[in-house]
PDB file of C-alpha atoms and ligand atoms in Angstrom:
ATOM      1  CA  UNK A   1       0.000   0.000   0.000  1.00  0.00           C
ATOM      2  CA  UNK A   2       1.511   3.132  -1.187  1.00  0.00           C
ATOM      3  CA  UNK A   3       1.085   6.890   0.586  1.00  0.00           C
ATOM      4  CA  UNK A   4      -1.257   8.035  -2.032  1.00  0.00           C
ATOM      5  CA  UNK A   5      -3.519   4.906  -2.255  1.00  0.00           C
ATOM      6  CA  UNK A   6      -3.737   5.007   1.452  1.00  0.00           C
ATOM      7  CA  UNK A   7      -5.391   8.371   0.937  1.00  0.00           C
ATOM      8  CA  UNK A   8      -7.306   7.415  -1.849  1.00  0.00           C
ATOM      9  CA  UNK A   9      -8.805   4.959   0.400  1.00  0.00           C
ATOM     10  CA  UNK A  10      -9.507   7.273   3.199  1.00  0.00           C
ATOM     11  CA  UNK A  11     -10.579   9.920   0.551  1.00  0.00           C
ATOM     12  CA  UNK A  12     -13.388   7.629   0.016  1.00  0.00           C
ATOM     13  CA  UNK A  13     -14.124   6.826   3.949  1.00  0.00           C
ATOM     14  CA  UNK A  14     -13.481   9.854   5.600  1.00  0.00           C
ATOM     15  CA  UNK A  15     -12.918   9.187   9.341  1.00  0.00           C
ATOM     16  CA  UNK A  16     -15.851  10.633  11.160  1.00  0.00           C
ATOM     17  CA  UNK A  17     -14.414  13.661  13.325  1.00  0.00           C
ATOM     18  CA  UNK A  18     -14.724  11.848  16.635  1.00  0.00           C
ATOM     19  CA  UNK A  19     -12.776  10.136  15.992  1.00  0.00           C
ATOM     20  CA  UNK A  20     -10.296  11.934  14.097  1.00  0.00           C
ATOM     21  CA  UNK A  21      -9.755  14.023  17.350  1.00  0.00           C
ATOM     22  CA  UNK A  22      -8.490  10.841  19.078  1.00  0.00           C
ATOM     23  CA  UNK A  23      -6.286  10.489  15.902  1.00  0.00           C
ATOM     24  CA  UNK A  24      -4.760  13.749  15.939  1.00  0.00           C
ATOM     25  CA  UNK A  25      -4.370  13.779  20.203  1.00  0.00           C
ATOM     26  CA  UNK A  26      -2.355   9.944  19.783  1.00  0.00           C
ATOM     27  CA  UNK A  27       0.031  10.974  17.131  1.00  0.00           C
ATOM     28  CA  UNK A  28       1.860  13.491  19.770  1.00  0.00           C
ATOM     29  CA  UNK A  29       1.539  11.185  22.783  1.00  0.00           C
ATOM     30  CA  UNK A  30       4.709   8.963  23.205  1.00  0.00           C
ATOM     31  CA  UNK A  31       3.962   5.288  21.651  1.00  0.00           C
ATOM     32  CA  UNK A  32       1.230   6.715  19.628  1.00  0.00           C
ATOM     33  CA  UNK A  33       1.517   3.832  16.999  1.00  0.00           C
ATOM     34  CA  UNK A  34      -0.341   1.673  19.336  1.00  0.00           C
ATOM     35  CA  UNK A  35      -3.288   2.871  18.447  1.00  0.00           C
ATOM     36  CA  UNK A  36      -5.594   0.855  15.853  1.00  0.00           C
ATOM     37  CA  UNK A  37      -5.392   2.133  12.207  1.00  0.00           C
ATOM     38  CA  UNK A  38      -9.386   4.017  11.228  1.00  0.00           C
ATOM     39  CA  UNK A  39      -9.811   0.858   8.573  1.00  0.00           C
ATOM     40  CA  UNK A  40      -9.418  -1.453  11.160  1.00  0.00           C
ATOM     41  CA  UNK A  41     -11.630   0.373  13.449  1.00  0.00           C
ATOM     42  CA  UNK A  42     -14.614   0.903  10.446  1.00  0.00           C
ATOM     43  CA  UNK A  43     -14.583  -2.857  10.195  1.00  0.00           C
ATOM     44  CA  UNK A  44     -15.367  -3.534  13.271  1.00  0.00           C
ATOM     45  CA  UNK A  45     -17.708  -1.280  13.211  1.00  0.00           C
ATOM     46  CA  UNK A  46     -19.378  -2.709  10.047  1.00  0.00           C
ATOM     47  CA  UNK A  47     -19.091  -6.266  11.849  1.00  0.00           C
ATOM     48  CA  UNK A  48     -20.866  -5.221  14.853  1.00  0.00           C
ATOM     49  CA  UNK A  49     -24.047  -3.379  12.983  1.00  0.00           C
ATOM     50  CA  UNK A  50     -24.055  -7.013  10.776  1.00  0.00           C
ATOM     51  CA  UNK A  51     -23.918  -9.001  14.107  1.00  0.00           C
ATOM     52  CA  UNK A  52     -26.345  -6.473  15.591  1.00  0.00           C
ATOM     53  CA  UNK A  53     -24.067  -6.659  18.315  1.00  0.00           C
ATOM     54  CA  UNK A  54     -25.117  -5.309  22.299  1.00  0.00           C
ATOM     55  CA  UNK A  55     -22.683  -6.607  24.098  1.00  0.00           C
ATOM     56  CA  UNK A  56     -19.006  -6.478  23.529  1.00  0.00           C
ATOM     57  CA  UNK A  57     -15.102  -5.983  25.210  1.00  0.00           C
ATOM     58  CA  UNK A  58     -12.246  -4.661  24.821  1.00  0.00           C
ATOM     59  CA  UNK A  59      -8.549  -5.514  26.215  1.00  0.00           C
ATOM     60  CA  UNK A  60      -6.416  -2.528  26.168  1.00  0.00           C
ATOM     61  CA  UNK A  61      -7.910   0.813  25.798  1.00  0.00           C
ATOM     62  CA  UNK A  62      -4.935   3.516  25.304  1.00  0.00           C
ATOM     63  CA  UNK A  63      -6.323   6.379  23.923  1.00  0.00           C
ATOM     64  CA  UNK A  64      -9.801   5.295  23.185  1.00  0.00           C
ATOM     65  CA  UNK A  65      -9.826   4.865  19.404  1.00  0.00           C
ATOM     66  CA  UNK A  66     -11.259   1.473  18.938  1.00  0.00           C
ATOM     67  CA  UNK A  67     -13.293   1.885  22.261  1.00  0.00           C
ATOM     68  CA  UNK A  68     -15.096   4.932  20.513  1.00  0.00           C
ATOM     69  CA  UNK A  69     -15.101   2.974  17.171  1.00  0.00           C
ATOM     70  CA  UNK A  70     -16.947  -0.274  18.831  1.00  0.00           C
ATOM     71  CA  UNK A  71     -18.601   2.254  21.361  1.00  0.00           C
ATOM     72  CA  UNK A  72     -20.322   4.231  18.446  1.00  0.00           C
ATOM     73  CA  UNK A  73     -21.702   0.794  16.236  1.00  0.00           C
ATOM     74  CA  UNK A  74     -23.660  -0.598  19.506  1.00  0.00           C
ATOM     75  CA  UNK A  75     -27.060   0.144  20.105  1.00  0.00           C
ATOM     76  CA  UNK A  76     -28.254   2.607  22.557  1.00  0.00           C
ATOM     77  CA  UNK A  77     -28.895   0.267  25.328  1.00  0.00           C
ATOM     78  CA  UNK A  78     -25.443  -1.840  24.014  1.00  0.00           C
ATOM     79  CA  UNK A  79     -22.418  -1.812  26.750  1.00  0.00           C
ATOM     80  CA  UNK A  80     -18.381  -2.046  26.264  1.00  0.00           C
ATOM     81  CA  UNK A  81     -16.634  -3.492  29.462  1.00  0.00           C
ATOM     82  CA  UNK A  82     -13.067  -1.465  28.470  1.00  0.00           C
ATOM     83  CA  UNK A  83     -10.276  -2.689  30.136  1.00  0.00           C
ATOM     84  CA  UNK A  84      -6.634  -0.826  30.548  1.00  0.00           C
ATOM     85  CA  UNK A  85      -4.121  -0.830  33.165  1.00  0.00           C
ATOM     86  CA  UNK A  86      -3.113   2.439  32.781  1.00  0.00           C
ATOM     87  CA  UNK A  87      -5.406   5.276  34.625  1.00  0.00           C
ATOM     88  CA  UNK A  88      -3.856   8.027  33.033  1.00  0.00           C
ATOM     89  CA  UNK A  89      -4.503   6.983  29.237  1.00  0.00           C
ATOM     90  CA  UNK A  90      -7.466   5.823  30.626  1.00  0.00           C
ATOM     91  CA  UNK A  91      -8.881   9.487  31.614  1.00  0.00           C
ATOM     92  CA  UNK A  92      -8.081  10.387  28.177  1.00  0.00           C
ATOM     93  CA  UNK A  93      -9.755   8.089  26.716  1.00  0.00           C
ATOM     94  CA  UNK A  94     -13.273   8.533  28.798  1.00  0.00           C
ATOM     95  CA  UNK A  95     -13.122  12.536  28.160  1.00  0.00           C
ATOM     96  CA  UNK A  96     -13.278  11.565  24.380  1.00  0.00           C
ATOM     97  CA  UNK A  97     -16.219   9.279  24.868  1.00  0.00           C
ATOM     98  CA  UNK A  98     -17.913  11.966  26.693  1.00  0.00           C
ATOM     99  CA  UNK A  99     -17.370  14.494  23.820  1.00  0.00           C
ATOM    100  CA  UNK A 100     -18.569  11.857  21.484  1.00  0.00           C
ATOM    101  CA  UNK A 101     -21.572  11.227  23.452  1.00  0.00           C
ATOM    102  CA  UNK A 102     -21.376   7.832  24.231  1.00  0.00           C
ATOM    103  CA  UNK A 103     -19.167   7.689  27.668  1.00  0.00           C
ATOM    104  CA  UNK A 104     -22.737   6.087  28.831  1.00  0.00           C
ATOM    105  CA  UNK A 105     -21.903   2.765  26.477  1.00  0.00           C
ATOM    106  CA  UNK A 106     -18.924   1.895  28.086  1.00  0.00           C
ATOM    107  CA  UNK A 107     -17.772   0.602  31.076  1.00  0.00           C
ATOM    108  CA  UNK A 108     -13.831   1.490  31.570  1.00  0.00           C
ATOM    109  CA  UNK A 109     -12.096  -0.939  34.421  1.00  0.00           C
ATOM    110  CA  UNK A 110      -8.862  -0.056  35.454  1.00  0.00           C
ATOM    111  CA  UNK A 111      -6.104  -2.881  36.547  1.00  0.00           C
ATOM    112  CA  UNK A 112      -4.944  -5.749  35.114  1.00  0.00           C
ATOM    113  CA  UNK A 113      -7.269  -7.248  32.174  1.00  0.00           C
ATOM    114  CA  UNK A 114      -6.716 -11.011  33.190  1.00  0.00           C
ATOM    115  CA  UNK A 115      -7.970 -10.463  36.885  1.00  0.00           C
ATOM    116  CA  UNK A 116     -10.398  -7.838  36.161  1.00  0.00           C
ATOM    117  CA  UNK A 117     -12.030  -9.896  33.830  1.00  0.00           C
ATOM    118  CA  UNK A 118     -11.667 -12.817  36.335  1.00  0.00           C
ATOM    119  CA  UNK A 119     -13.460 -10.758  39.194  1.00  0.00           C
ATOM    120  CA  UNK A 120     -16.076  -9.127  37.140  1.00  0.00           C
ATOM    121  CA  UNK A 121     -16.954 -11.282  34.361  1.00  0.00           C
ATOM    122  CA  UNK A 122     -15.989 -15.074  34.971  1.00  0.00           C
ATOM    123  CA  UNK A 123     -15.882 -14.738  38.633  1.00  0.00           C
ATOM    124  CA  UNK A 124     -18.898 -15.877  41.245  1.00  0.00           C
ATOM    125  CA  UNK A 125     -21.585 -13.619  41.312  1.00  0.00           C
ATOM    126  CA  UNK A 126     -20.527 -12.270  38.194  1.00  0.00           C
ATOM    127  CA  UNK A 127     -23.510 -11.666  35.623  1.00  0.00           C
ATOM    128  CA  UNK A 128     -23.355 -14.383  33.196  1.00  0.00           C
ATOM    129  CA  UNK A 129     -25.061 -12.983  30.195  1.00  0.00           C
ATOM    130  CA  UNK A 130     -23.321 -13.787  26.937  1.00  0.00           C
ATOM    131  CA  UNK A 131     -20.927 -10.975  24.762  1.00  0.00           C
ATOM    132  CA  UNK A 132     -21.164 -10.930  21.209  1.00  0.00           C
ATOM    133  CA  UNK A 133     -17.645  -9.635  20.352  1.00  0.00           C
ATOM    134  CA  UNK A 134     -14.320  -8.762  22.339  1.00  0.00           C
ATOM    135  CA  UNK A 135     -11.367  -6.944  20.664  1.00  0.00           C
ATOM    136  CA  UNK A 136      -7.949  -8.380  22.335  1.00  0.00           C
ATOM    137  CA  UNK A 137      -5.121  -5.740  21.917  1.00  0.00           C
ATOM    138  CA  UNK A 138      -2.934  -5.461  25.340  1.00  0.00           C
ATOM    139  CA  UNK A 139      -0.024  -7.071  26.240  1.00  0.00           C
ATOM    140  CA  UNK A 140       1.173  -9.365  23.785  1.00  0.00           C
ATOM    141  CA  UNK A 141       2.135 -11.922  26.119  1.00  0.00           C
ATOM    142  CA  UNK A 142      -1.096 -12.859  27.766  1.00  0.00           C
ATOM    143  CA  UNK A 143      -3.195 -12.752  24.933  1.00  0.00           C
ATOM    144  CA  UNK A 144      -3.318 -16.749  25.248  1.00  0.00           C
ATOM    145  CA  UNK A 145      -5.206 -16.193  28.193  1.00  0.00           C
ATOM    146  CA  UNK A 146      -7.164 -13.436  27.313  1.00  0.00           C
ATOM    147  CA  UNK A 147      -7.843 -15.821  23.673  1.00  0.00           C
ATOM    148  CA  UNK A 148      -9.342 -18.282  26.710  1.00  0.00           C
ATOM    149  CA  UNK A 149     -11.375 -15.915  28.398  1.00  0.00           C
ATOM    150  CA  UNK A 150     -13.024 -14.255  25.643  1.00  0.00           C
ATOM    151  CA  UNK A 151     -14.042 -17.358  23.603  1.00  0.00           C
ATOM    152  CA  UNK A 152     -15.499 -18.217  27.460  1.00  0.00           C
ATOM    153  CA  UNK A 153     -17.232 -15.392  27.338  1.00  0.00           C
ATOM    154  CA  UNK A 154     -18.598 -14.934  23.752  1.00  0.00           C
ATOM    155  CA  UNK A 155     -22.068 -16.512  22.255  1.00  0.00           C
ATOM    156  CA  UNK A 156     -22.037 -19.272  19.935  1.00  0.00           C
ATOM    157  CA  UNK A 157     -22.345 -17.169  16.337  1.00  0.00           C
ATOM    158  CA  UNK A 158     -20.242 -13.953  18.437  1.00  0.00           C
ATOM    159  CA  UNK A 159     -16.179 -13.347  17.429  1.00  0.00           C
ATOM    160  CA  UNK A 160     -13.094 -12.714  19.094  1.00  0.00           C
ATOM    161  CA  UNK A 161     -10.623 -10.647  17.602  1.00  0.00           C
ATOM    162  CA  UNK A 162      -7.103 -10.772  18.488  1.00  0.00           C
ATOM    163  CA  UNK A 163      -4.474  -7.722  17.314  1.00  0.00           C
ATOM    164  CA  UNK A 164      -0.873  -7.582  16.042  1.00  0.00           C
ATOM    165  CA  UNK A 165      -1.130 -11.358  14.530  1.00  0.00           C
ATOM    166  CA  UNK A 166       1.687 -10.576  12.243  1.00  0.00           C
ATOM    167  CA  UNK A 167       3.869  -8.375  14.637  1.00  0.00           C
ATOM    168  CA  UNK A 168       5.117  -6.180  11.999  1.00  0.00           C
ATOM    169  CA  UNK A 169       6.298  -9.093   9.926  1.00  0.00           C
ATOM    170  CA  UNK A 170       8.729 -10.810  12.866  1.00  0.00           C
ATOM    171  CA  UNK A 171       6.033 -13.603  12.738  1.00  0.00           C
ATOM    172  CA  UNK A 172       7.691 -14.956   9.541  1.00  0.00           C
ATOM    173  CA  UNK A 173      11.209 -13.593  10.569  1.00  0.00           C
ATOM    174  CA  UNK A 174      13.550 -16.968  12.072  1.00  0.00           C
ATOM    175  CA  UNK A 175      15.769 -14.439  13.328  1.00  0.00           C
ATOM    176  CA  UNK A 176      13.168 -12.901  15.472  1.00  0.00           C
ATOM    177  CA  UNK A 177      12.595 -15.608  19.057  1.00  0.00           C
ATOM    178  CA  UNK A 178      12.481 -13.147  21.117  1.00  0.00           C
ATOM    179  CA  UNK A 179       9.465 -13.902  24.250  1.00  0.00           C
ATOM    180  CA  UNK A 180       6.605 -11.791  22.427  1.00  0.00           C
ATOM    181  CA  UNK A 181       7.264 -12.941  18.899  1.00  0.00           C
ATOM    182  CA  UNK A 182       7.141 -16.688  20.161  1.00  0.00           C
ATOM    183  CA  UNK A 183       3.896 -15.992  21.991  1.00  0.00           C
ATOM    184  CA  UNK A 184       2.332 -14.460  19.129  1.00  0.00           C
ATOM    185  CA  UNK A 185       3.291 -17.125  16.686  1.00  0.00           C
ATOM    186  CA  UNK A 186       1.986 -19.781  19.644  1.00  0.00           C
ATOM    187  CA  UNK A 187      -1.267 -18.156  19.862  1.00  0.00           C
ATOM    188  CA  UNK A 188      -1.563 -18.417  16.224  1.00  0.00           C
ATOM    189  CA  UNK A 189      -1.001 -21.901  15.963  1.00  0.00           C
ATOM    190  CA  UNK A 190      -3.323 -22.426  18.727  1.00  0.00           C
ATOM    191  CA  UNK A 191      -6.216 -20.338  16.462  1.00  0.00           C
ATOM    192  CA  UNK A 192      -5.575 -22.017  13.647  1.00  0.00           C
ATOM    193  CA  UNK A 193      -5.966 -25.495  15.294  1.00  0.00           C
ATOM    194  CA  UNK A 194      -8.741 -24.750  17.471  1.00  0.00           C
ATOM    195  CA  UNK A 195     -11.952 -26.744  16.538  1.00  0.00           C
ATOM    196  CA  UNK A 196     -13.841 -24.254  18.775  1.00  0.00           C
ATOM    197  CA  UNK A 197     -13.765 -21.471  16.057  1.00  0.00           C
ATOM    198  CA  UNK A 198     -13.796 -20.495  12.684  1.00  0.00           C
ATOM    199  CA  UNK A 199     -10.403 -18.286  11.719  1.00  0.00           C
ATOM    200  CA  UNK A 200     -10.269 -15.534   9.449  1.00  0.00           C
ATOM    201  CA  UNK A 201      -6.976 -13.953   9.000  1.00  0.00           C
ATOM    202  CA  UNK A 202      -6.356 -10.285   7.368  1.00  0.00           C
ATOM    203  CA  UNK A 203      -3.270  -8.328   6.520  1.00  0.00           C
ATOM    204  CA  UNK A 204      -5.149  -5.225   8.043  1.00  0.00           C
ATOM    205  CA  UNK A 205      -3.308  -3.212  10.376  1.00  0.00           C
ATOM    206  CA  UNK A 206      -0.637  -5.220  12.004  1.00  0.00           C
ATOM    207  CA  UNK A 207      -2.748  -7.889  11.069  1.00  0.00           C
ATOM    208  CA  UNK A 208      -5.811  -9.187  12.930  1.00  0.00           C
ATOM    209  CA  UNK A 209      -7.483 -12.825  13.319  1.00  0.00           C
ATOM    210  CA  UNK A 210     -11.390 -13.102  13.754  1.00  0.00           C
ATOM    211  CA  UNK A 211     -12.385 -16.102  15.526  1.00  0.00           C
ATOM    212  CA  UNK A 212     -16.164 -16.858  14.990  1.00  0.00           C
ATOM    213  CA  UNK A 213     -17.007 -18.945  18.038  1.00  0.00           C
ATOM    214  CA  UNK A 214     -18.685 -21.960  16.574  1.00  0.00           C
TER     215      UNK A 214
HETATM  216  C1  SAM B   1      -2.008  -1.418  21.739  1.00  0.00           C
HETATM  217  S1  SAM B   1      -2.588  -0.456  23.054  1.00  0.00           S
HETATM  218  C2  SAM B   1      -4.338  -0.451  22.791  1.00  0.00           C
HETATM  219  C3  SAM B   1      -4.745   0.355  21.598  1.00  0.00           C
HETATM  220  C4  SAM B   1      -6.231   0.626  21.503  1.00  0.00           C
HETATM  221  N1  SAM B   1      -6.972  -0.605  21.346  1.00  0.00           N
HETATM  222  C5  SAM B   1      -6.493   1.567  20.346  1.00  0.00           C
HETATM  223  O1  SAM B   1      -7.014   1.184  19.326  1.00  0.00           O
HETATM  224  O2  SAM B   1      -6.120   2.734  20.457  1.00  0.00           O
HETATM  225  C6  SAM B   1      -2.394  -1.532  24.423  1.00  0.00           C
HETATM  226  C7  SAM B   1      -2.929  -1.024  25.749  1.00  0.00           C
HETATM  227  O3  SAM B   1      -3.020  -2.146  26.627  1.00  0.00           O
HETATM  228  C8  SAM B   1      -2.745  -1.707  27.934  1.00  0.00           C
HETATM  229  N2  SAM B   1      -2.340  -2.866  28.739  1.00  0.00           N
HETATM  230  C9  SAM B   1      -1.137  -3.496  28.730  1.00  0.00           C
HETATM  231  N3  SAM B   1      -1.138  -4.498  29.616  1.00  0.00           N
HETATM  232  C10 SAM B   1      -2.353  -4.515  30.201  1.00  0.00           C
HETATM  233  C11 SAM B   1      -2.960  -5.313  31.204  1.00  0.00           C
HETATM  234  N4  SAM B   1      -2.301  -6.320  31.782  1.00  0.00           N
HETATM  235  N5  SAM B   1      -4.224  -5.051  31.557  1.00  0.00           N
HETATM  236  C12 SAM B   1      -4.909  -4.036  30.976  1.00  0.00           C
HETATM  237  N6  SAM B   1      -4.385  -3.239  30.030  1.00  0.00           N
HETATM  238  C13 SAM B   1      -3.129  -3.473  29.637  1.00  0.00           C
HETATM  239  C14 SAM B   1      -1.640  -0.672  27.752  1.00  0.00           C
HETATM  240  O4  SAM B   1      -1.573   0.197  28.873  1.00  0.00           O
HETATM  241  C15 SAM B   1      -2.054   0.003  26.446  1.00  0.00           C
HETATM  242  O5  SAM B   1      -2.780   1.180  26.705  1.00  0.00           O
END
């Protein structure tokens, strides 16, 4: 993809301003490439209003971007449990889902992802009703588990997507075994061999898998 088809693209899907304010805040903020790319984002988007999707999460907020994304394609009465470690990205990220006017679909929990989603979601006494999609995109090294406790938590029919599959290319790099690079290439093996779901794999971003729980 060249500069000038990448604009062509966006020439022809404009990112709504909403979110092009959490665009143009995360490109000054220090590890601003973190943030999802708006194509990615749109998809989901698109995948939730197909799904007519209520009920979703997300694993590692930053900035907000796909949170606002996923955030704006649920219903009115839909709800994002939002997960990030971090309180001060975290703040950010709520004060543009106020200003977007739709702070009231989400539910941010600060700490870390694995127990929080433990305690609240999978825990006793936790409310058991099904989600219909989670978006995994924290640290790289638990995603196994977080893989675990999505598909746990996701409908029959729902999908869990999992960020950086391709790890800007050090998947397919045998010079590359360092701790996250093995992990991600683990978890991929795991996805493609899992009779639980169906895989789709796309060269989108860093690359992302969808896992259609079966
Ligand atoms: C790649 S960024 C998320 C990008 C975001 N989805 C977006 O589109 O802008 C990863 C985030 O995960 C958070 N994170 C890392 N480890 C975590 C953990 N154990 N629990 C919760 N959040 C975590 C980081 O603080 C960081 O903000």
């Amino acid at each position: 993809m060249t500069e000038a088809l990448y604009s062509y693209v966006m020439d022809l899907q404009p990112e709504p301003r909403s979110l092009r304010n959490v665009s143009e805040y995360t490109k000054d903020v220090p590890a601003g490439h973190m943030k999802s790319s708006p194509e990615q984002v749109r998809l989901f988007a698109l995948l939730l209003k197909l799904m007519g999707a209520r009920r979703a999460i997300e694993i590692g907020v930053f900035t907000g971007y796909s949170a606002l994304g996923i955030a704006q394609a649920l219903p009115g009465d839909g709800v994002l449990y939002a997960f990030e470690r971090d309180p001060e990205v975290l703040e950010v990220a709520k004060a543009f889902w106020d200003k977007a006017g739709v702070g009231h679909k989400i539910r941010p929990v600060e700490g870390n992802a694995v127990e929080e989603i433990q305690r609240l979601l999978l825990g006793d006494g936790a409310e058991k009703e099904p989600f219909d999609f989670a978006f995994i995109d924290a640290n790289k090294r638990a995603q196994m588990t977080y893989y675990e406790q999505c598909l746990e938590l996701v409908r029959p029919g729902g999908l869990v997507i999992v960020d950086n599959v391709l790890w800007y290319g050090r998947v397919v790099d045998g010079e590359r075994n360092d701790k996250i690079t093995l992990a991600i290439r683990e978890l991929n093996e795991h996805m493609k061999n899992d009779e639980r779901v169906e895989l789709t794999v796309l060269p989108v971003g860093d690359g992302i898998a969808l896992c259609r729980k079966l």
